[in-house]
mmCIF file of C-alpha atoms in Angstrom:
data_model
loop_
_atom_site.group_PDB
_atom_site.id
_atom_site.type_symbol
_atom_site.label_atom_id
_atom_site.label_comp_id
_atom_site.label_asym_id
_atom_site.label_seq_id
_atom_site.Cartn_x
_atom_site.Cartn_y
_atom_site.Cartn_z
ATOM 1 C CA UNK A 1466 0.000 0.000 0.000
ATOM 2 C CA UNK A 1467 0.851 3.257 -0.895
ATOM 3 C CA UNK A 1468 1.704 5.582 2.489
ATOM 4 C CA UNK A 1469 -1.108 8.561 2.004
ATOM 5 C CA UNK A 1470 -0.532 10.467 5.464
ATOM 6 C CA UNK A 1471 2.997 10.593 6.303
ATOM 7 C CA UNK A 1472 4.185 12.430 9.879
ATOM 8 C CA UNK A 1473 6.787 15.622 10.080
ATOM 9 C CA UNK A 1474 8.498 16.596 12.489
ATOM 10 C CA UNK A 1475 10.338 19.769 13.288
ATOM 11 C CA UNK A 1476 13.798 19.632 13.816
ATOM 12 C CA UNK A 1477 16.448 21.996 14.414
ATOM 13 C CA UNK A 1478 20.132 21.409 12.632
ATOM 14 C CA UNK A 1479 22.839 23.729 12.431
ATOM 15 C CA UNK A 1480 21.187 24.974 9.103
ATOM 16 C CA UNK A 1481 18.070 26.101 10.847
ATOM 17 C CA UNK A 1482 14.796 24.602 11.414
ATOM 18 C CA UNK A 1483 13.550 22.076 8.772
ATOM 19 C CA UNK A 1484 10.500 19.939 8.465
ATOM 20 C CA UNK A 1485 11.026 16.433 7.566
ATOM 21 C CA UNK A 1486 9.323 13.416 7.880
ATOM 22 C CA UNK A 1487 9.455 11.222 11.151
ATOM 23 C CA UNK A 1488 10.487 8.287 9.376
ATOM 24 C CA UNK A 1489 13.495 9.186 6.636
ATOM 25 C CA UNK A 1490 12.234 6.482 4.250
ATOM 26 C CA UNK A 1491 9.662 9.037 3.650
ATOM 27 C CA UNK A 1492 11.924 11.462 2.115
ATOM 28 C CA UNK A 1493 10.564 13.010 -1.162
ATOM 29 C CA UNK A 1494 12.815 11.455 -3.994
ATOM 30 C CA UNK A 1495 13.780 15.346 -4.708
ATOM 31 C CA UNK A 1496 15.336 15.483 -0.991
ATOM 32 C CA UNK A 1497 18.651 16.718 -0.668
ATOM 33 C CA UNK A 1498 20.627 15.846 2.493
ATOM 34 C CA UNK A 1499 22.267 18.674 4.484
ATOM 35 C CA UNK A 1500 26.254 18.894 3.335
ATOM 36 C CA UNK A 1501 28.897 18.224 5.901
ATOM 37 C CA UNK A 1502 30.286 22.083 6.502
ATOM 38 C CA UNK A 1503 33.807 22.955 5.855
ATOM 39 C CA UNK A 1504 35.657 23.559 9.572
ATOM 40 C CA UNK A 1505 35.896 26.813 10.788
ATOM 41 C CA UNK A 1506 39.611 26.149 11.236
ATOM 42 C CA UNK A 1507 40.378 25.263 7.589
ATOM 43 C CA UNK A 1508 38.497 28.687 5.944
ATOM 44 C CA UNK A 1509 39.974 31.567 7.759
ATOM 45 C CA UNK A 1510 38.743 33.932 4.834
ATOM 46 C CA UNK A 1511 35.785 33.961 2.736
ATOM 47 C CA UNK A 1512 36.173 31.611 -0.237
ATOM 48 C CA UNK A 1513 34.827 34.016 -2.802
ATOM 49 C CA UNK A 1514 36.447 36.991 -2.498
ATOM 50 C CA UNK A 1515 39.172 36.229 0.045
ATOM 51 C CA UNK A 1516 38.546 39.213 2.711
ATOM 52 C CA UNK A 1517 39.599 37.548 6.306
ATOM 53 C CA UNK A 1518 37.598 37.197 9.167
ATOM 54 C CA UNK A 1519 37.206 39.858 12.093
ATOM 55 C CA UNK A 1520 35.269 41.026 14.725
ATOM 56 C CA UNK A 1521 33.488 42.605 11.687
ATOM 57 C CA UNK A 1522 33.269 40.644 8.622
ATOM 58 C CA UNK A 1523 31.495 37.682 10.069
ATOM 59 C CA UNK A 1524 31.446 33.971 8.855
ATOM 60 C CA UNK A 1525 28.065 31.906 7.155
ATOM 61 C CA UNK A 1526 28.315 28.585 6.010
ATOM 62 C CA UNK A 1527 25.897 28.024 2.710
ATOM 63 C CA UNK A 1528 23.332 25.657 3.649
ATOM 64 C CA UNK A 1529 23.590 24.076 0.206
ATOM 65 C CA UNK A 1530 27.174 23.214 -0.390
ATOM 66 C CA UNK A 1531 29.025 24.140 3.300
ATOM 67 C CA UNK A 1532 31.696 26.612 2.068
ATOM 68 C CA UNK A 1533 32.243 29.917 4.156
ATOM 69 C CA UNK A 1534 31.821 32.635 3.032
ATOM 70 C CA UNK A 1535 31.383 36.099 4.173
ATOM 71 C CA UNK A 1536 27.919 38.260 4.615
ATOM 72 C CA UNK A 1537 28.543 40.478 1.119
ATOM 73 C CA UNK A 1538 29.096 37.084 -0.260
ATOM 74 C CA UNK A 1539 25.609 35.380 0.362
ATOM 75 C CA UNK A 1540 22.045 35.585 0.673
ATOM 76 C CA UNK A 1541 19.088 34.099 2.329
ATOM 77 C CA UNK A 1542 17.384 32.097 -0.312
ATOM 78 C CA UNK A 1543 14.647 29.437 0.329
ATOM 79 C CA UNK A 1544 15.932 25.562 0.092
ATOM 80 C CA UNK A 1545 12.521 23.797 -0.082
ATOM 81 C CA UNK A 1546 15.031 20.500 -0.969
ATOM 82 C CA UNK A 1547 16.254 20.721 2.498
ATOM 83 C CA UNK A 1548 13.093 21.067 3.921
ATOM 84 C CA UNK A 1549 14.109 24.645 5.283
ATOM 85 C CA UNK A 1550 11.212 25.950 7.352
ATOM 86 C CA UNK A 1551 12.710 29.686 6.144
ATOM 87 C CA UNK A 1552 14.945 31.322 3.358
ATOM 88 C CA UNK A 1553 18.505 30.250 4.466
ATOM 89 C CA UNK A 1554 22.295 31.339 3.883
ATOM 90 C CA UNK A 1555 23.461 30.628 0.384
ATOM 91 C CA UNK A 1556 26.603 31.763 -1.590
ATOM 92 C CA UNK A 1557 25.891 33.102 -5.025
ATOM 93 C CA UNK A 1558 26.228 30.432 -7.255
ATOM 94 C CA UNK A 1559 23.952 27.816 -4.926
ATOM 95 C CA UNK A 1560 21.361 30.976 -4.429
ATOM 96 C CA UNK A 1561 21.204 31.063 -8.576
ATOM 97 C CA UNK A 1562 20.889 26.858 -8.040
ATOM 98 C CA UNK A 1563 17.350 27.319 -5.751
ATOM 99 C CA UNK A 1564 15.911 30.299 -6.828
ATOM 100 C CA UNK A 1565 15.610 28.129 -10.442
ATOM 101 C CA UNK A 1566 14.597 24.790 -8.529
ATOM 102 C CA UNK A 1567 11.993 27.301 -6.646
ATOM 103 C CA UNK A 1568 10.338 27.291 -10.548
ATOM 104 C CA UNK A 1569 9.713 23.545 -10.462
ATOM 105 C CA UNK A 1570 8.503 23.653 -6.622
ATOM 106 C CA UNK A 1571 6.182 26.944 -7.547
ATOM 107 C CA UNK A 1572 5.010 25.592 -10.781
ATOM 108 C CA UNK A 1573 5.854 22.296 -12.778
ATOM 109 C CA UNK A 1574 5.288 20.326 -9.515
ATOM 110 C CA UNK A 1575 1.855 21.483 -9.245
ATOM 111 C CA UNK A 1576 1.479 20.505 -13.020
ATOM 112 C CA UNK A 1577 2.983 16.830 -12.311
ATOM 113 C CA UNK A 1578 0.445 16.747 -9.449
ATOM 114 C CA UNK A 1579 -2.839 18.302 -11.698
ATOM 115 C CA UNK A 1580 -2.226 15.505 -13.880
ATOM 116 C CA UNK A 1581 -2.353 14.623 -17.670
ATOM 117 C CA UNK A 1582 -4.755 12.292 -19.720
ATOM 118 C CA UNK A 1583 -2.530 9.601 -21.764
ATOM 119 C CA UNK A 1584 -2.901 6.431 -23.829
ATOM 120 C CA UNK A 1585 -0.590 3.986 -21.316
ATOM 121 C CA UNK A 1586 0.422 0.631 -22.762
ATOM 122 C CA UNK A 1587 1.780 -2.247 -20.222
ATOM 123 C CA UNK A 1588 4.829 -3.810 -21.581
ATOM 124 C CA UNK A 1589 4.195 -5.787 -25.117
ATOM 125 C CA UNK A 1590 0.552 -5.359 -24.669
ATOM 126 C CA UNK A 1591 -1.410 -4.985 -27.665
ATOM 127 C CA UNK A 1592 -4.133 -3.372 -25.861
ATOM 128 C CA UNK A 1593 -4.260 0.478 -24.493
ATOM 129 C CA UNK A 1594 -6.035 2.243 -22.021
ATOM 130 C CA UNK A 1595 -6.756 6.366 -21.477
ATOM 131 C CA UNK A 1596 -5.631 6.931 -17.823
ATOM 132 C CA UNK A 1597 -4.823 10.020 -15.991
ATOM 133 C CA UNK A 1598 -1.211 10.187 -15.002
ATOM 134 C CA UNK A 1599 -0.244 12.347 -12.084
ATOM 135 C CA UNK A 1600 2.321 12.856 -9.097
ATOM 136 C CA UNK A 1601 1.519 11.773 -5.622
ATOM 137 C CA UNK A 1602 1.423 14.316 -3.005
ATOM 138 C CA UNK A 1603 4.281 12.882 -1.300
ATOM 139 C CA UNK A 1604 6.120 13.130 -5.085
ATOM 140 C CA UNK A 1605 7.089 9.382 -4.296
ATOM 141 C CA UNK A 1606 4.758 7.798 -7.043
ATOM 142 C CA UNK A 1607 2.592 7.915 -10.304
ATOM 143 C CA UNK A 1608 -0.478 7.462 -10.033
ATOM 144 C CA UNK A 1609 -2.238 5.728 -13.176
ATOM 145 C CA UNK A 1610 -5.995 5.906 -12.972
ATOM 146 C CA UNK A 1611 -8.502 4.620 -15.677
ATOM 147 C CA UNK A 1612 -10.886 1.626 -15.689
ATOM 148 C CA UNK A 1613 -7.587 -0.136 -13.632
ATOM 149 C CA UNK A 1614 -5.128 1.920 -11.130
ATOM 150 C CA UNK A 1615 -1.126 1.148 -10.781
ATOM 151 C CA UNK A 1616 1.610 3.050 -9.161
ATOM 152 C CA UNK A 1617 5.086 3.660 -9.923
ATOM 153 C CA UNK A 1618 7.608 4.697 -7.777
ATOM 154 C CA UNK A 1619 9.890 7.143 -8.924
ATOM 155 C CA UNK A 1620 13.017 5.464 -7.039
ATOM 156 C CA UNK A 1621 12.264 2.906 -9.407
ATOM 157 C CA UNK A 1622 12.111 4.049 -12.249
ATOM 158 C CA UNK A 1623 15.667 3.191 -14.269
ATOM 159 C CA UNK A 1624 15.342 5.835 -17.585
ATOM 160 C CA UNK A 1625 12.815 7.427 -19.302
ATOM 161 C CA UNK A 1626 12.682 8.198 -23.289
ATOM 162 C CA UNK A 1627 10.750 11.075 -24.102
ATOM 163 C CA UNK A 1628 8.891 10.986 -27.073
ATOM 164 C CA UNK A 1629 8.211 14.170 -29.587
ATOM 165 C CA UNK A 1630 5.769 14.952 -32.282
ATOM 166 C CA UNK A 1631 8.746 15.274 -35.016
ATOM 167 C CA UNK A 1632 10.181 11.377 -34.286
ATOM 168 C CA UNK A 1633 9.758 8.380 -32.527
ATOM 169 C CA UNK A 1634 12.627 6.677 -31.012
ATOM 170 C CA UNK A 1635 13.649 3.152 -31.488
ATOM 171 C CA UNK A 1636 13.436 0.860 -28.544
ATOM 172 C CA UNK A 1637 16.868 1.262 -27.858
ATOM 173 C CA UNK A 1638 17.476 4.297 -28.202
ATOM 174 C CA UNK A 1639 16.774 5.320 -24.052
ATOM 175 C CA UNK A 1640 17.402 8.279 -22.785
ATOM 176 C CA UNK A 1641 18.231 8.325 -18.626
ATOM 177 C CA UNK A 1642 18.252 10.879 -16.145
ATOM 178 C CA UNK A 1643 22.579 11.360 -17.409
ATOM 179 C CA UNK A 1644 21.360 11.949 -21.149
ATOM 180 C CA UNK A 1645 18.267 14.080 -19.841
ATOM 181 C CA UNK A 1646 20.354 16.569 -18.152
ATOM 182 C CA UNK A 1647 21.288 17.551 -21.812
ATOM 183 C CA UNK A 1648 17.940 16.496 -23.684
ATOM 184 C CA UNK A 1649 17.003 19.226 -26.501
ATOM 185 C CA UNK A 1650 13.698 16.868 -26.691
ATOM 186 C CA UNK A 1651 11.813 19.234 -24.186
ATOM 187 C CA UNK A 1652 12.503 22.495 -23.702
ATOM 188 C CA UNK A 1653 9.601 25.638 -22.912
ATOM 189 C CA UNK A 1654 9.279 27.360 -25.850
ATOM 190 C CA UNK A 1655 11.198 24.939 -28.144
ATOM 191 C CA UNK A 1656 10.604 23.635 -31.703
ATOM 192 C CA UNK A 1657 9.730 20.089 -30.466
ATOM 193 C CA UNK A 1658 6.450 19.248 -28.461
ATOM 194 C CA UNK A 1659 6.690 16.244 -26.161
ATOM 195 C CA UNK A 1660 4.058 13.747 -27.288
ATOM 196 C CA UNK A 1661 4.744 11.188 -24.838
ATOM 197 C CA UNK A 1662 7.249 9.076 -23.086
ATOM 198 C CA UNK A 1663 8.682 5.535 -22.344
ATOM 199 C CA UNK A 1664 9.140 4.696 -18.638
ATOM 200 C CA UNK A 1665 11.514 1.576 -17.304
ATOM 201 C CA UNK A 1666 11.177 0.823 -14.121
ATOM 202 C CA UNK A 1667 10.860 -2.052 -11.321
ATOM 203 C CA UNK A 1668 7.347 -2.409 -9.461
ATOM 204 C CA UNK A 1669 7.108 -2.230 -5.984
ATOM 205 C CA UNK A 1670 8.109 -5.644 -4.567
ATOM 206 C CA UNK A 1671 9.264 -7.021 -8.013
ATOM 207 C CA UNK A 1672 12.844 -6.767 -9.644
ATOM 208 C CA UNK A 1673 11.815 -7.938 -12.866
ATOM 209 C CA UNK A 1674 11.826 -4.817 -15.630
ATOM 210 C CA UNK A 1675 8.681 -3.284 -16.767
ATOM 211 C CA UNK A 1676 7.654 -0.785 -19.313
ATOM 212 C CA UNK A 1677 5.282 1.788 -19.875
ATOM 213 C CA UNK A 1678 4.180 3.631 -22.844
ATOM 214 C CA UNK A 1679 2.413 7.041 -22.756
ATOM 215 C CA UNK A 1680 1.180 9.033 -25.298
ATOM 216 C CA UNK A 1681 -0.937 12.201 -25.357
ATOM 217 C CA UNK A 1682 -4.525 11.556 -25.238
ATOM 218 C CA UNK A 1683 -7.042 14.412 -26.164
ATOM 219 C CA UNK A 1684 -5.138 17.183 -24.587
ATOM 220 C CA UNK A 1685 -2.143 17.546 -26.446
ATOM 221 C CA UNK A 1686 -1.073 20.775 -25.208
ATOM 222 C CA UNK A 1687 -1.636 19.625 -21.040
ATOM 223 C CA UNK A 1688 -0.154 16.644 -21.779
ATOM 224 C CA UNK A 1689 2.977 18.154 -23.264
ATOM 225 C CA UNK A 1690 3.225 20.559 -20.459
ATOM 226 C CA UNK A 1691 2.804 17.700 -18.124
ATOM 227 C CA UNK A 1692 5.445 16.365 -20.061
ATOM 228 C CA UNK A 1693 7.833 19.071 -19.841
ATOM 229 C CA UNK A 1694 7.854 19.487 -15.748
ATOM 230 C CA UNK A 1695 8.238 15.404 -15.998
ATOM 231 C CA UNK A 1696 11.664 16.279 -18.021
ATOM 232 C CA UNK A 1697 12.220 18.647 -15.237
ATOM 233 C CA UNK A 1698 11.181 16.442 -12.697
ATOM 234 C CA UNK A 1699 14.511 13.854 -13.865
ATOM 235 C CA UNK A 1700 16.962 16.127 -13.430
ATOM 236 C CA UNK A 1701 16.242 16.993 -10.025
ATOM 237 C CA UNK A 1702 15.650 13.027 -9.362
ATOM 238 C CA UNK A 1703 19.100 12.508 -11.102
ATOM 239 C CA UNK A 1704 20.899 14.815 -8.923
ATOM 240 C CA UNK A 1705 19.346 13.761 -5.657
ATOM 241 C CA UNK A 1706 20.589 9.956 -6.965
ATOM 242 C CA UNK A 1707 24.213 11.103 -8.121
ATOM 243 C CA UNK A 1708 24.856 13.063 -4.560
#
């Protein structure tokens, strides 16, 4: 079964307050974990523009990568990864990092979680069916409603090839989350239109492969847009994975 209400809990690290769920098995897949902070000892001036450390240039760690740096040198910034209760200290180039992920969290994942009608074809199945695809509130699944419901969990899922209205790529030809990072396939704005997608995962409590095929339904334009915050949806999944 599929965990509907999960518990938080407030907790207080040296990053600030955060809320996270009691049990860390719970984590949202686009969780990042706090980085270890570089020792006061070993960064005795800030490591952007190199003024020292006095009584009045003071010392802030970013929350996001654990460098020091000094207060002309960072920013409070929301971290919604980190499950920061409130904006928190961030160098430049991490503060550029969130305020784009703060896109995805303000828009696309309300998008993945609206939904998007599809044509979804199990495996080699010669037979389709028009479900409604969308993200779970906890962001750990998709949910696949028609006449019949399954779930897949995005931990499980192994690569994705997006499909576009211009071409339709051979079976082999998968892209994962590595490729994805530098997919022209989906882009806002962009020549191609997403028209559907190939997912490869492993079900819950199985470790043998299975496939799924969607492809736009009547909505062409929600489903592409559904589409496109999916595409953004990897890379955040990839980096979580690769860190």
């Amino acid at each position: 079964m599929t965990p509907v209400n999960i518990l938080h809990k407030l907790v207080r690290s040296p990053g600030g307050l955060r809320m996270v769920p009691e049990n860390g098995a719970f984590n949202s897949p686009f969780y990042l974990d706090e980085p270890q902070w570089v020792p006061d000892k070993e960064c005795p001036s800030c490591m952007q523009c190199d003024k020292k450390y006095d009584f009045l240039t003071r010392k802030h760690h970013c929350r996001r990568c654990g460098r020091c740096f000094c207060d002309k040198c960072c920013s409070k910034v929301a971290l919604p990864r980190m499950c920061f209760v409130d904006p928190v200290r961030q160098c430049g180039e991490c503060s550029l990092v969130s305020q784009k992920e703060m896109e995805f969290y303000d828009k696309q994942l309300k998008v993945l979680m609206g939904g998007g009608s599809f044509i979804v074809t199990l495996g080699t199945s010669k037979t389709s069916e028009t479900m409604m695809c969308r993200l779970s509130n906890n962001h750990r699944y998709l949910f696949f409603d028609g006449e019949s419901h399954f779930e897949v969990e995005l931990s499980r899922i192994s690569s994705m090839q997006v499909l576009t209205e211009e071409s339709t790529p051979e079976e082999n030809d998968i892209h994962t989350y590595t490729s994805l990072l530098d997919s022209q396939y989906i882009s806002e704005g962009g020549n191609s239109r997403a028209s559907g997608m190939l997912l490869h995962y492993k079900p819950t409590g199985s470790q043998d492969p299975q496939q799924s095929r969607m492809e736009a339904a009547d909505d062409k334009k929600a489903a592409s847009s559904w589409l496109a915050a999916m595409h953004k949806a990897a890379k955040l999944l990839y980096e979580a994975r690769d860190r």
